[in-house]
mmCIF file of C-alpha atoms in Angstrom:
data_model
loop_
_atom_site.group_PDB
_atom_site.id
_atom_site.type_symbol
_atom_site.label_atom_id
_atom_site.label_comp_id
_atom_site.label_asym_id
_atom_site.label_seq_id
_atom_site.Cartn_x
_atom_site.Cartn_y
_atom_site.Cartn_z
ATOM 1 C CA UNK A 1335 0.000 0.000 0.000
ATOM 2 C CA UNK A 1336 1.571 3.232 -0.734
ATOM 3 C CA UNK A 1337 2.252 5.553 1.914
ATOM 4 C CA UNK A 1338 0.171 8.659 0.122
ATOM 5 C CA UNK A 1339 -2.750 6.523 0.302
ATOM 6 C CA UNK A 1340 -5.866 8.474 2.775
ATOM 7 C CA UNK A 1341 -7.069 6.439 5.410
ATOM 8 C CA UNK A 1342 -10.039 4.044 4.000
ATOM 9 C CA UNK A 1343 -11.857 2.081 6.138
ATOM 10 C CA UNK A 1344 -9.997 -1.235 5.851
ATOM 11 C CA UNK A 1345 -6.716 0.737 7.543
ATOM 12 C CA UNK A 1346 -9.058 2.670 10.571
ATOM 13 C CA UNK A 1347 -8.364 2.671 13.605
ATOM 14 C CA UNK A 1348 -10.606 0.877 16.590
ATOM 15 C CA UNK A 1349 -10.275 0.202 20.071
ATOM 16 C CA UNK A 1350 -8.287 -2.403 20.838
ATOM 17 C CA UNK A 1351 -7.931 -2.095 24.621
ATOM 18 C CA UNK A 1352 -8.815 0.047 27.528
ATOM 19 C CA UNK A 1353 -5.796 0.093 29.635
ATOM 20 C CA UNK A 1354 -6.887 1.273 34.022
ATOM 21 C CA UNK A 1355 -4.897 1.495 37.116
ATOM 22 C CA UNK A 1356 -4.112 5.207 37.477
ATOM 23 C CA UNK A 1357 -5.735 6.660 39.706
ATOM 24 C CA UNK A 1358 -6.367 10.551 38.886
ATOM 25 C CA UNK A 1359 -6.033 11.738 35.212
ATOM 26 C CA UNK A 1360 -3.823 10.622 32.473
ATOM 27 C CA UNK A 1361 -1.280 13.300 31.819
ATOM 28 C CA UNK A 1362 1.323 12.337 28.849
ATOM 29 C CA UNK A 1363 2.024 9.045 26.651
ATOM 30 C CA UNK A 1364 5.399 8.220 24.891
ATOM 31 C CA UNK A 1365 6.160 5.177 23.387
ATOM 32 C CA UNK A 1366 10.015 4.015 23.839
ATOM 33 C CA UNK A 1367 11.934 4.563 20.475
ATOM 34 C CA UNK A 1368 11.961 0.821 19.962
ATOM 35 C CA UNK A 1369 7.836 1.003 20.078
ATOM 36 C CA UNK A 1370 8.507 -1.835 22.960
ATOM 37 C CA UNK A 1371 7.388 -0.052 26.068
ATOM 38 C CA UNK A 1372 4.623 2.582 26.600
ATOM 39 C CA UNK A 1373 5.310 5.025 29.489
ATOM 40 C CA UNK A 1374 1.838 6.954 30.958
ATOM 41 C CA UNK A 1375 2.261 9.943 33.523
ATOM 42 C CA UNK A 1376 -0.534 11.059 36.093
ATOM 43 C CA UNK A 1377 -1.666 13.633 38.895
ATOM 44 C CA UNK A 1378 -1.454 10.579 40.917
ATOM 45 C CA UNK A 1379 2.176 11.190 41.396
ATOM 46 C CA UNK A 1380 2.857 8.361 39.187
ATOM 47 C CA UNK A 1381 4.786 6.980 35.730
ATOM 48 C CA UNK A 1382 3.852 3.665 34.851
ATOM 49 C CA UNK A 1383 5.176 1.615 31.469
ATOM 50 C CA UNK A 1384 3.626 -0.883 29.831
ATOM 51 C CA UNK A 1385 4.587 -3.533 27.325
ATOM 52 C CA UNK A 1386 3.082 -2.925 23.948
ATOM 53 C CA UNK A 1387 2.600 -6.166 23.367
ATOM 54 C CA UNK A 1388 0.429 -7.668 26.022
ATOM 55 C CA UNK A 1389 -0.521 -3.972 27.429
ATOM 56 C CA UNK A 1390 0.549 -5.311 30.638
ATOM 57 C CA UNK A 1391 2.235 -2.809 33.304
ATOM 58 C CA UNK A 1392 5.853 -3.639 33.406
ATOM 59 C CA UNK A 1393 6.709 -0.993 36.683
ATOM 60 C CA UNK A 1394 5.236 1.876 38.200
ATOM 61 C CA UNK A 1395 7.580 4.313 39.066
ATOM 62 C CA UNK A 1396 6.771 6.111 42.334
ATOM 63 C CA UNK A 1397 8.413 8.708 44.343
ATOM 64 C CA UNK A 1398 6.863 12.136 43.490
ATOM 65 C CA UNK A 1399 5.160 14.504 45.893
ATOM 66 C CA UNK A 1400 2.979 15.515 43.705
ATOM 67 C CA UNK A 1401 0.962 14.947 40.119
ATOM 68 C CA UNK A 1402 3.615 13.808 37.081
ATOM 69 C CA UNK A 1403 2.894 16.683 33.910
ATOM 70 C CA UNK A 1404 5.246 14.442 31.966
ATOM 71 C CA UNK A 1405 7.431 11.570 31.388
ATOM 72 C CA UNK A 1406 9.953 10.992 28.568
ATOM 73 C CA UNK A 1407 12.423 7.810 27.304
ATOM 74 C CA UNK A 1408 15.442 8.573 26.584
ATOM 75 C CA UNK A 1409 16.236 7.741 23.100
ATOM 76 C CA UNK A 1410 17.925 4.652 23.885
ATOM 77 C CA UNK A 1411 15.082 3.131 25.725
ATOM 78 C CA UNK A 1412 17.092 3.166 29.060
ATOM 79 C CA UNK A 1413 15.914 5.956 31.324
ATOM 80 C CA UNK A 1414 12.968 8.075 32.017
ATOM 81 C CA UNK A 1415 12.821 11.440 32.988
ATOM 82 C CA UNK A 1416 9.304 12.323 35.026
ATOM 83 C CA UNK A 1417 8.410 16.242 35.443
ATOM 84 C CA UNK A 1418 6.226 16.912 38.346
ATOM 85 C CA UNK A 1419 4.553 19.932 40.719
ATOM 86 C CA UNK A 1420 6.789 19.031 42.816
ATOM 87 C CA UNK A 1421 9.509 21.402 40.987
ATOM 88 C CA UNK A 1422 11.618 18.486 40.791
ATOM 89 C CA UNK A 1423 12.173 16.224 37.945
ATOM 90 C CA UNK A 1424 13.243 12.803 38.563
ATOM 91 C CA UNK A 1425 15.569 10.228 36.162
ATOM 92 C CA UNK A 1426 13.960 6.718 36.176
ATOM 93 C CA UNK A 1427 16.247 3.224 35.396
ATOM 94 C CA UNK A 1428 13.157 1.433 32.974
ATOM 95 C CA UNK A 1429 14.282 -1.720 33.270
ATOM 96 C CA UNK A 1430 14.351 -1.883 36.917
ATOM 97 C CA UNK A 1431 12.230 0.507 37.972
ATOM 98 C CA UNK A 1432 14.682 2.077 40.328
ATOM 99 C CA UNK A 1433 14.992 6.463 40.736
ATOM 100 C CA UNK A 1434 18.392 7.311 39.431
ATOM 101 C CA UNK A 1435 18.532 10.911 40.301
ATOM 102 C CA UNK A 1436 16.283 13.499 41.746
ATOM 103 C CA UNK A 1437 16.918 16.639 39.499
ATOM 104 C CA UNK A 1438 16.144 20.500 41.841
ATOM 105 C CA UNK A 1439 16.437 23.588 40.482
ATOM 106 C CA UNK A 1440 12.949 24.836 39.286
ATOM 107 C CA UNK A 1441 11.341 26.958 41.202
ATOM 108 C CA UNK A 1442 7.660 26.231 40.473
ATOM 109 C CA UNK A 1443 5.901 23.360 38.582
ATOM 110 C CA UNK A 1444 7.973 20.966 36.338
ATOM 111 C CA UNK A 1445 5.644 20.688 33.109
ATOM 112 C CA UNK A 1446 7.318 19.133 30.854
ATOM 113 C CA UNK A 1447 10.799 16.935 29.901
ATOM 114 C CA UNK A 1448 12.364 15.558 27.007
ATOM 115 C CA UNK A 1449 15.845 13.832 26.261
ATOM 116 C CA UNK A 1450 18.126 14.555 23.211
ATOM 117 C CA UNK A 1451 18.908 12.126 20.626
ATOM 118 C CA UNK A 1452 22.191 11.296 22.148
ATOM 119 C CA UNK A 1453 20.297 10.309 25.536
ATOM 120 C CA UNK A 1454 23.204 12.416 27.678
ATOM 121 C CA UNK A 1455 21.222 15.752 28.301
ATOM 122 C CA UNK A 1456 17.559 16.749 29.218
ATOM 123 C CA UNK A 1457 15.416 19.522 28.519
ATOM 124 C CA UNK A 1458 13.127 20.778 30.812
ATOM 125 C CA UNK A 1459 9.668 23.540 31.258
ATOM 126 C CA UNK A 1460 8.642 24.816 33.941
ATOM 127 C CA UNK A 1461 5.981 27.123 35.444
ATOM 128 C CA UNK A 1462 8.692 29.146 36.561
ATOM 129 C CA UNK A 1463 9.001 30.188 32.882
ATOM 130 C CA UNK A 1464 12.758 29.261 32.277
ATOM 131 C CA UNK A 1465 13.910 26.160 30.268
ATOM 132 C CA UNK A 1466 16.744 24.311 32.046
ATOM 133 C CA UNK A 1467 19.457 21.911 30.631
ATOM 134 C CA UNK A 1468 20.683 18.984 32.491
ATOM 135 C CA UNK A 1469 23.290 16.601 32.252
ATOM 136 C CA UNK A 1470 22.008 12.872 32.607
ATOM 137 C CA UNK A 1471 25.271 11.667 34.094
ATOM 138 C CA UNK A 1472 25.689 13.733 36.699
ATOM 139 C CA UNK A 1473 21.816 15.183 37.223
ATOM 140 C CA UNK A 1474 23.295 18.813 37.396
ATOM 141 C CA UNK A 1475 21.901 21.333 35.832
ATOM 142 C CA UNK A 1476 24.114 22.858 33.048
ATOM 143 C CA UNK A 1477 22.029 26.373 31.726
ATOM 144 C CA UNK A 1478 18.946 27.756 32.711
ATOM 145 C CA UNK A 1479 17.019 29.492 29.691
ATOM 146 C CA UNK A 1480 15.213 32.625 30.842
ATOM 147 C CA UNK A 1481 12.922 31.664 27.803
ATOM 148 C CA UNK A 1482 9.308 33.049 27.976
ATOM 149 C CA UNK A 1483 7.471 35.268 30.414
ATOM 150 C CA UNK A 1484 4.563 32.882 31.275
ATOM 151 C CA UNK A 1485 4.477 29.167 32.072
ATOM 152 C CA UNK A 1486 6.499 26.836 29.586
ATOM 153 C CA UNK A 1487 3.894 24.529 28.057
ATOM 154 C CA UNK A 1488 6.443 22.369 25.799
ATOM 155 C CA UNK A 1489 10.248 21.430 24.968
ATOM 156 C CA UNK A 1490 11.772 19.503 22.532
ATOM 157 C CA UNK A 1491 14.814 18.618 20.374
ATOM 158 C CA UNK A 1492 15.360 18.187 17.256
ATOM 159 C CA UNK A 1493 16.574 15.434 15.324
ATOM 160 C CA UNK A 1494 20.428 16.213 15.523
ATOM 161 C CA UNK A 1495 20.101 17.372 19.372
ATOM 162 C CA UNK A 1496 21.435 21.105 17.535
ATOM 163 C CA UNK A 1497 18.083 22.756 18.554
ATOM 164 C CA UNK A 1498 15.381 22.700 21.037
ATOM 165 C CA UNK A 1499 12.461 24.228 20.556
ATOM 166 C CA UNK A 1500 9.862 25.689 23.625
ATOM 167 C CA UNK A 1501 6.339 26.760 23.896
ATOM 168 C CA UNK A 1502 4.494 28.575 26.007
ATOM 169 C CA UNK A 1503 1.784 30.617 27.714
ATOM 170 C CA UNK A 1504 2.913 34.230 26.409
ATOM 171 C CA UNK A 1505 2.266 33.022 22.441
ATOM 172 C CA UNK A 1506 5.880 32.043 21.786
ATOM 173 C CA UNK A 1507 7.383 29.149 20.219
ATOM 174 C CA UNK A 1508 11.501 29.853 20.261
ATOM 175 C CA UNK A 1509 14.187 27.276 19.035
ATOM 176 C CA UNK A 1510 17.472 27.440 20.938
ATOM 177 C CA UNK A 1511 21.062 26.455 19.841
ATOM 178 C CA UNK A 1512 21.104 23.825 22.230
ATOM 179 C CA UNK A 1513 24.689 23.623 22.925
ATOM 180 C CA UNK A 1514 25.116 27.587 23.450
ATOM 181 C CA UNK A 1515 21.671 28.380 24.964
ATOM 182 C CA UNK A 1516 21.590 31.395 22.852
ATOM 183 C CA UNK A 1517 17.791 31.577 21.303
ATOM 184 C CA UNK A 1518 17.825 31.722 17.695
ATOM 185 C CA UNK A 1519 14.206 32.235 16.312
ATOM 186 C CA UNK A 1520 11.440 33.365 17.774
ATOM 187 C CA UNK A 1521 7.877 32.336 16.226
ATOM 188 C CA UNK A 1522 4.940 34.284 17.085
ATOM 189 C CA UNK A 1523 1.197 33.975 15.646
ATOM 190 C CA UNK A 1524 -0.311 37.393 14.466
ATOM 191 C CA UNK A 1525 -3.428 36.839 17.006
ATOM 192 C CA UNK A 1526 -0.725 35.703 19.913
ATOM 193 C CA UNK A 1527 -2.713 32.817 20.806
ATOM 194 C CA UNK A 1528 -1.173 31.087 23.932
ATOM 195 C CA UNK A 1529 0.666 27.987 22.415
ATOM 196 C CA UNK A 1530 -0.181 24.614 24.201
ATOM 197 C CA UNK A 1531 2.139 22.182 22.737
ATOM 198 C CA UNK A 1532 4.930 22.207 20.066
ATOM 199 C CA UNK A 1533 7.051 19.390 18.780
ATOM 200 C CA UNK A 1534 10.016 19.256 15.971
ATOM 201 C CA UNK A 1535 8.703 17.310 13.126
ATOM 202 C CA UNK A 1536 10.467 14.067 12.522
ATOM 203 C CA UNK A 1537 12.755 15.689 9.572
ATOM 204 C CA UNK A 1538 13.486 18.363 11.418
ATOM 205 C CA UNK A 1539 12.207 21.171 9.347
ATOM 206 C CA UNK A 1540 9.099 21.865 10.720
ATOM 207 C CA UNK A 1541 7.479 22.096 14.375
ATOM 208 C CA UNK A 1542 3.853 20.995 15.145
ATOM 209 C CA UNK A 1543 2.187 23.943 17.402
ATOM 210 C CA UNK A 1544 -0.677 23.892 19.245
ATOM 211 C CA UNK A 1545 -2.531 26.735 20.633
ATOM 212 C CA UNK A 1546 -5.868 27.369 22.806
ATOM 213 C CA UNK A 1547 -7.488 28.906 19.486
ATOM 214 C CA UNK A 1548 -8.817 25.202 18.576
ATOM 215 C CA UNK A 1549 -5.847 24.922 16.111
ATOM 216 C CA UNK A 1550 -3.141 23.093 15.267
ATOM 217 C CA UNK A 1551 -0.400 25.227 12.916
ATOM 218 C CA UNK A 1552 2.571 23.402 11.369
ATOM 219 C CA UNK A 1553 5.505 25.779 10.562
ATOM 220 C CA UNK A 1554 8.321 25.890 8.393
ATOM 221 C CA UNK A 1555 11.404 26.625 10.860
ATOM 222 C CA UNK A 1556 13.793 27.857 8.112
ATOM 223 C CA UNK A 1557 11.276 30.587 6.686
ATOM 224 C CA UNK A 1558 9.041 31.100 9.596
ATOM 225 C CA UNK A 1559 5.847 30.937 8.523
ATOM 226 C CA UNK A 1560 3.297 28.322 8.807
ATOM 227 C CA UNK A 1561 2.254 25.940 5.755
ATOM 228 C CA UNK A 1562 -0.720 23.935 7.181
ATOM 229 C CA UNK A 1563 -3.608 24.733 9.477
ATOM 230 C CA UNK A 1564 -5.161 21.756 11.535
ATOM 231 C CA UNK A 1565 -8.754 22.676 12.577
ATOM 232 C CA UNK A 1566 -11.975 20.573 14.032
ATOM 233 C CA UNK A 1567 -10.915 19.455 17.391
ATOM 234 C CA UNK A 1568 -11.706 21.808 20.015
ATOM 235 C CA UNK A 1569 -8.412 23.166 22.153
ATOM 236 C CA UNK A 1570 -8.730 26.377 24.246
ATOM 237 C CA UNK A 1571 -7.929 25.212 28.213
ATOM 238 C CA UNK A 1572 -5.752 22.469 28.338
ATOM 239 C CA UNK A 1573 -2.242 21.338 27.038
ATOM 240 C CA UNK A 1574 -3.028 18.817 24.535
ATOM 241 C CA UNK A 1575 -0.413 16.827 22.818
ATOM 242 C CA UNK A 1576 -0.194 16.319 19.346
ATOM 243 C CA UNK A 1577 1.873 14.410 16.909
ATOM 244 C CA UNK A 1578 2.741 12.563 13.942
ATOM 245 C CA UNK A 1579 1.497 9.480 12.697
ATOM 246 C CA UNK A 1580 4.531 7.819 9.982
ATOM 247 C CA UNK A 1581 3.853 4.071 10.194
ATOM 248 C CA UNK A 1582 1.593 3.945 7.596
ATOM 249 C CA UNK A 1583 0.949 7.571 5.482
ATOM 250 C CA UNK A 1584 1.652 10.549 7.344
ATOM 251 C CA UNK A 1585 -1.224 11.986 9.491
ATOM 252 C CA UNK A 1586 -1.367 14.329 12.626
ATOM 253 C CA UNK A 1587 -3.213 13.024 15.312
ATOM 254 C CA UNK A 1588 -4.427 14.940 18.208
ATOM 255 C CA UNK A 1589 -5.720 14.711 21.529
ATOM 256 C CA UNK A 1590 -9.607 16.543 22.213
ATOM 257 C CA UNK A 1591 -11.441 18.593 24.919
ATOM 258 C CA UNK A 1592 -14.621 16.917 23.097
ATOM 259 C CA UNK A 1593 -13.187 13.237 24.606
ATOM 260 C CA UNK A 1594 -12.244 12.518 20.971
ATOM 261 C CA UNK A 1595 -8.993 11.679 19.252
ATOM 262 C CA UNK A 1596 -8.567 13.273 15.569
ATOM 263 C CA UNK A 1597 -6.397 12.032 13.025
ATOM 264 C CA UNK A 1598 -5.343 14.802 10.001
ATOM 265 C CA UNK A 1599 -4.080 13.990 6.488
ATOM 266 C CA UNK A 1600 -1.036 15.978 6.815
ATOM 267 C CA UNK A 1601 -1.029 17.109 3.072
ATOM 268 C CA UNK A 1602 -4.455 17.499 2.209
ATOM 269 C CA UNK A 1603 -5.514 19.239 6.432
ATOM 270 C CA UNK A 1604 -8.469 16.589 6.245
ATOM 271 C CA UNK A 1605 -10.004 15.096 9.603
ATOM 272 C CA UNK A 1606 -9.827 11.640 8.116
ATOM 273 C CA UNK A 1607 -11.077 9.973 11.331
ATOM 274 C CA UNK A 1608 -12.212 11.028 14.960
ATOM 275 C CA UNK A 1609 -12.011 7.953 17.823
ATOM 276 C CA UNK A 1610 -14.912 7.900 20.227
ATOM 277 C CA UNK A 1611 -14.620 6.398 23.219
ATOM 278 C CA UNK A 1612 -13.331 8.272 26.200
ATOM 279 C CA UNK A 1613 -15.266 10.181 28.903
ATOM 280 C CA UNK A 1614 -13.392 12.907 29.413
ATOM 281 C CA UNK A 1615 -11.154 15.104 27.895
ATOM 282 C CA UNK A 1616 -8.241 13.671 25.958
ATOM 283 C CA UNK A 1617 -5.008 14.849 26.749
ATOM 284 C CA UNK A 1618 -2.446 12.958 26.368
ATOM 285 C CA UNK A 1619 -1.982 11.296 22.608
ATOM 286 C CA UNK A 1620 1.117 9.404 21.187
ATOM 287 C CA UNK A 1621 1.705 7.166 18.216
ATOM 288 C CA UNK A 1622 3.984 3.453 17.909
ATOM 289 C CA UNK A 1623 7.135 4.517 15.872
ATOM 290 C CA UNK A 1624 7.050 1.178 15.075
ATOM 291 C CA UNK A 1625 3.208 -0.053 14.182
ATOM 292 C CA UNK A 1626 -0.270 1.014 13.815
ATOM 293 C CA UNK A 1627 -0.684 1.969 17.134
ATOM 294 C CA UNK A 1628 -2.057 5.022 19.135
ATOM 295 C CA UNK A 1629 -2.640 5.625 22.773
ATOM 296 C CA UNK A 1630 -4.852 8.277 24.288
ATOM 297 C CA UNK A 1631 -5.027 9.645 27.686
ATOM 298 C CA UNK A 1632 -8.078 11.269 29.419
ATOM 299 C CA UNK A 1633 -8.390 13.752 32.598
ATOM 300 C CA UNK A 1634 -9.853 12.588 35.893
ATOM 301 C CA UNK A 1635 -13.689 11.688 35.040
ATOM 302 C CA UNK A 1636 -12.169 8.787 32.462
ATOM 303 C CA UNK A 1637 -8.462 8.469 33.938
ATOM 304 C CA UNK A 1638 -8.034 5.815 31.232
ATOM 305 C CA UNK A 1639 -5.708 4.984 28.618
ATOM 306 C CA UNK A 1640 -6.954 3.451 25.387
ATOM 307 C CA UNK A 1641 -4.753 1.451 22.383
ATOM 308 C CA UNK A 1642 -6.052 2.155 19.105
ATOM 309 C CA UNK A 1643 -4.799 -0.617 16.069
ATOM 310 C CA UNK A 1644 -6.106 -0.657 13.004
ATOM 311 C CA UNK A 1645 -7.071 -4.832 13.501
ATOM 312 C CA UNK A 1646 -11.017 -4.855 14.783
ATOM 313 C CA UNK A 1647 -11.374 -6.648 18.149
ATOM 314 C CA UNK A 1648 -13.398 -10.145 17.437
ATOM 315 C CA UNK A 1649 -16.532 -8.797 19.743
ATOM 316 C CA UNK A 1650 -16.223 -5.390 17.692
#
C-alpha cells in the first residue's frame, strides 16, 4: 500500500484495549523509540510503562510529591525522565524501575521533559518560565534558559540534538542552539494565541504547534511561517499533545477537549477519522514509531488509557 494513500476504512483505527490502574487523570504518553514499552504519567504522582505487546504494566515508578505533567524515554530506551509539581524532575532506570537521580532547580511546577537524541542531556519547562538543561550523568543542571514570560507549556529537540524548541503561555514558540543556549528564532502567531504544545517534526524542518485557538499550525522553521492549518478538534484550556502518525501515510493526530482523538491527512488538512470512546477530555496522545498503534489519555472523570490498532477486536 503506498504511503500517500488516505485512510479508508480497511486501515481505521478501533479500540483495541482500555488500559486502568491510574488513579487521577492521564497526563502524557510516549512510546520508547523501539515502540517496545509505553510510558503513561498522572496527577497521581505516578509513571507507569507498559509492554506494547500484552498492554501489561511492566513498573510503576513512584516517588513524586505531587501529580507527574510528563514523562519521557530517553532515546535509547534506558531511562525516564518524570516532570512533576513538585519542581523536581526525577531520572527513572526502565528496566528496573529504580529512581536514578532526583533533578532541583525549578522553582515552580515541572511541566514538561524531554531527552536529546544522544540520551546524555535533558530539557526541561517549567511554570517558573525558564527552560533548564541537564546533564544525565551527573543530574546537574548545566544552563537555565530565561525563555518566555509565562508558564512553559512544551520542549523539545530536534533530530540532531542542535536545537530545542519551547512553547508557552505568552504566544511564543523559540528554538534554541542547544549547545550555546543562545535563542535563535522566535515564532509568534499574528493573534498571539497562547501555544499549548509544540514538537520538531520528525525531519526536522518543521514544528507541530498547538494553541488554545482550537488549532493546530505546522511551521516551516527555516522561513518562519506556517504551511498547514489543523482545525476541528476543540483546544482552548488544556495542554493537549499532538503528533505525527509515519507508520503507515503521514497523518497528525491529536488529543480533544470533546473526549475525541482526531487524526489529520497531513497534506491534504483533512479530519480523516475522529475515535470515540473516552469520557473525558483527551489529553495525552502518542503514536507506535514502530506499528499502527495510538494511545490516548483522558483527565480525571475517564483516567483511562486506550490502544487504538487498526485490527477490529473479534466482539467489535
Amino acid at each position: 500500500m503506498s504511503t500517500t494513500d488516505p485512510i479508508t476504512p480497511n486501515n481505521n483505527y478501533y479500540l483495541s484495549q482500555t488500559l486502568t490502574g491510574h488513579k487521577r487523570a492521564i497526563s502524557s504518553l510516549k512510546f520508547s523509540s523501539d515502540g517496545r514499552l509505553l510510558a503513561s504519567s498522572s496527577a497521581d504522582k505516578t509513571i507507569r510503562t507498559y509492554s506494547t505487546s500484552t498492554n501489561a504494566v511492566v513498573h510503576e515508578f513512584s516517588g513524586h510529591d505531587q501529580g507527574v505533567s510528563d514523562a519521557s524515554f530517553s532515546t535509547d530506551s534506558r531511562f525516564l525522565i518524570s516532570a512533576s509539581d513538585d519542581k523536581t524532575l526525577r531520572l527513572w532506570d526502565v528496566t528496573t524501575g529504580t529512581l536514578l537521580k532526583t533533578l532541583h532547580g525549578h522553582t515552580n511546577y515541572v511541566f514538561c521533559a524531554n531527552f536529546n537524541p544522544q540520551s546524555n542531556m535533558i530539557v526541561s519547562g517549567s511554570f517558573d518560565e525558564t527552560v533548564r538543561i541537564w546533564d544525565v550523568k551527573s543530574g546537574k543542571c548545566l544552563k537555565v534558559l530565561p525563555a518566555h514570560s509565562d508558564p512553559v507549556t512544551a520542549v523539545d529537540y530536534s533530530r540532531d540534538g542542535n536545537m530545542i524548541v519551547s512553547s508557552s503561555y505568552d504566544g511564543l514558540c523559540r528554538i534554541w542552539d542547544a549547545s550555546t543556549g543562545h535563542c535563535i528564532k522566535t515564532f509568534i502567531d499574528d493573534d498571539n494565541p497562547p501555544v499549548s504544545y509544540v514538537k520538531f517534526a520528525p525531519n526536522g524542518k518543521f514544528i507541530l504547534v498547538g494553541t488554545l485557538d482550537n488549532t493546530l499550525r505546522l511551521w516551516n522553521i527555516a522561513t518562519g511561517k506556517f504551511i498547514k492549518t489543523y482545525t476541528g478538534h476543540v483546544n482552548s484550556k488544556y495542554c493537549i499533545s499532538a503528533t505525527f502518525s509515519v507508520t503507515n501515510g503521514k497523518y497528525i493526530v491529536s488529543g480533544s477537549e470533546d473526549n475525541c482523538v482526531y487524526l489529520w491527512d497531513l497534506q491534504s488538512r483533512k479530519v480523516v477519522q475522529k475515535l470515540e470512546g473516552h469520557t473525558d477530555n483527551v489529553i495525552a496522545v502518542a503514536c507506535s514509531p514502530t506499528e499502527n498503534i495510538i494511545a490516548s489519555g483522558s483527565l480525571g472523570n475517564d483516567k483511562s488509557i486506550k490502544i487504538w490498532t487498526q485490527q477490529k477486536r473479534e466482539d467489535s
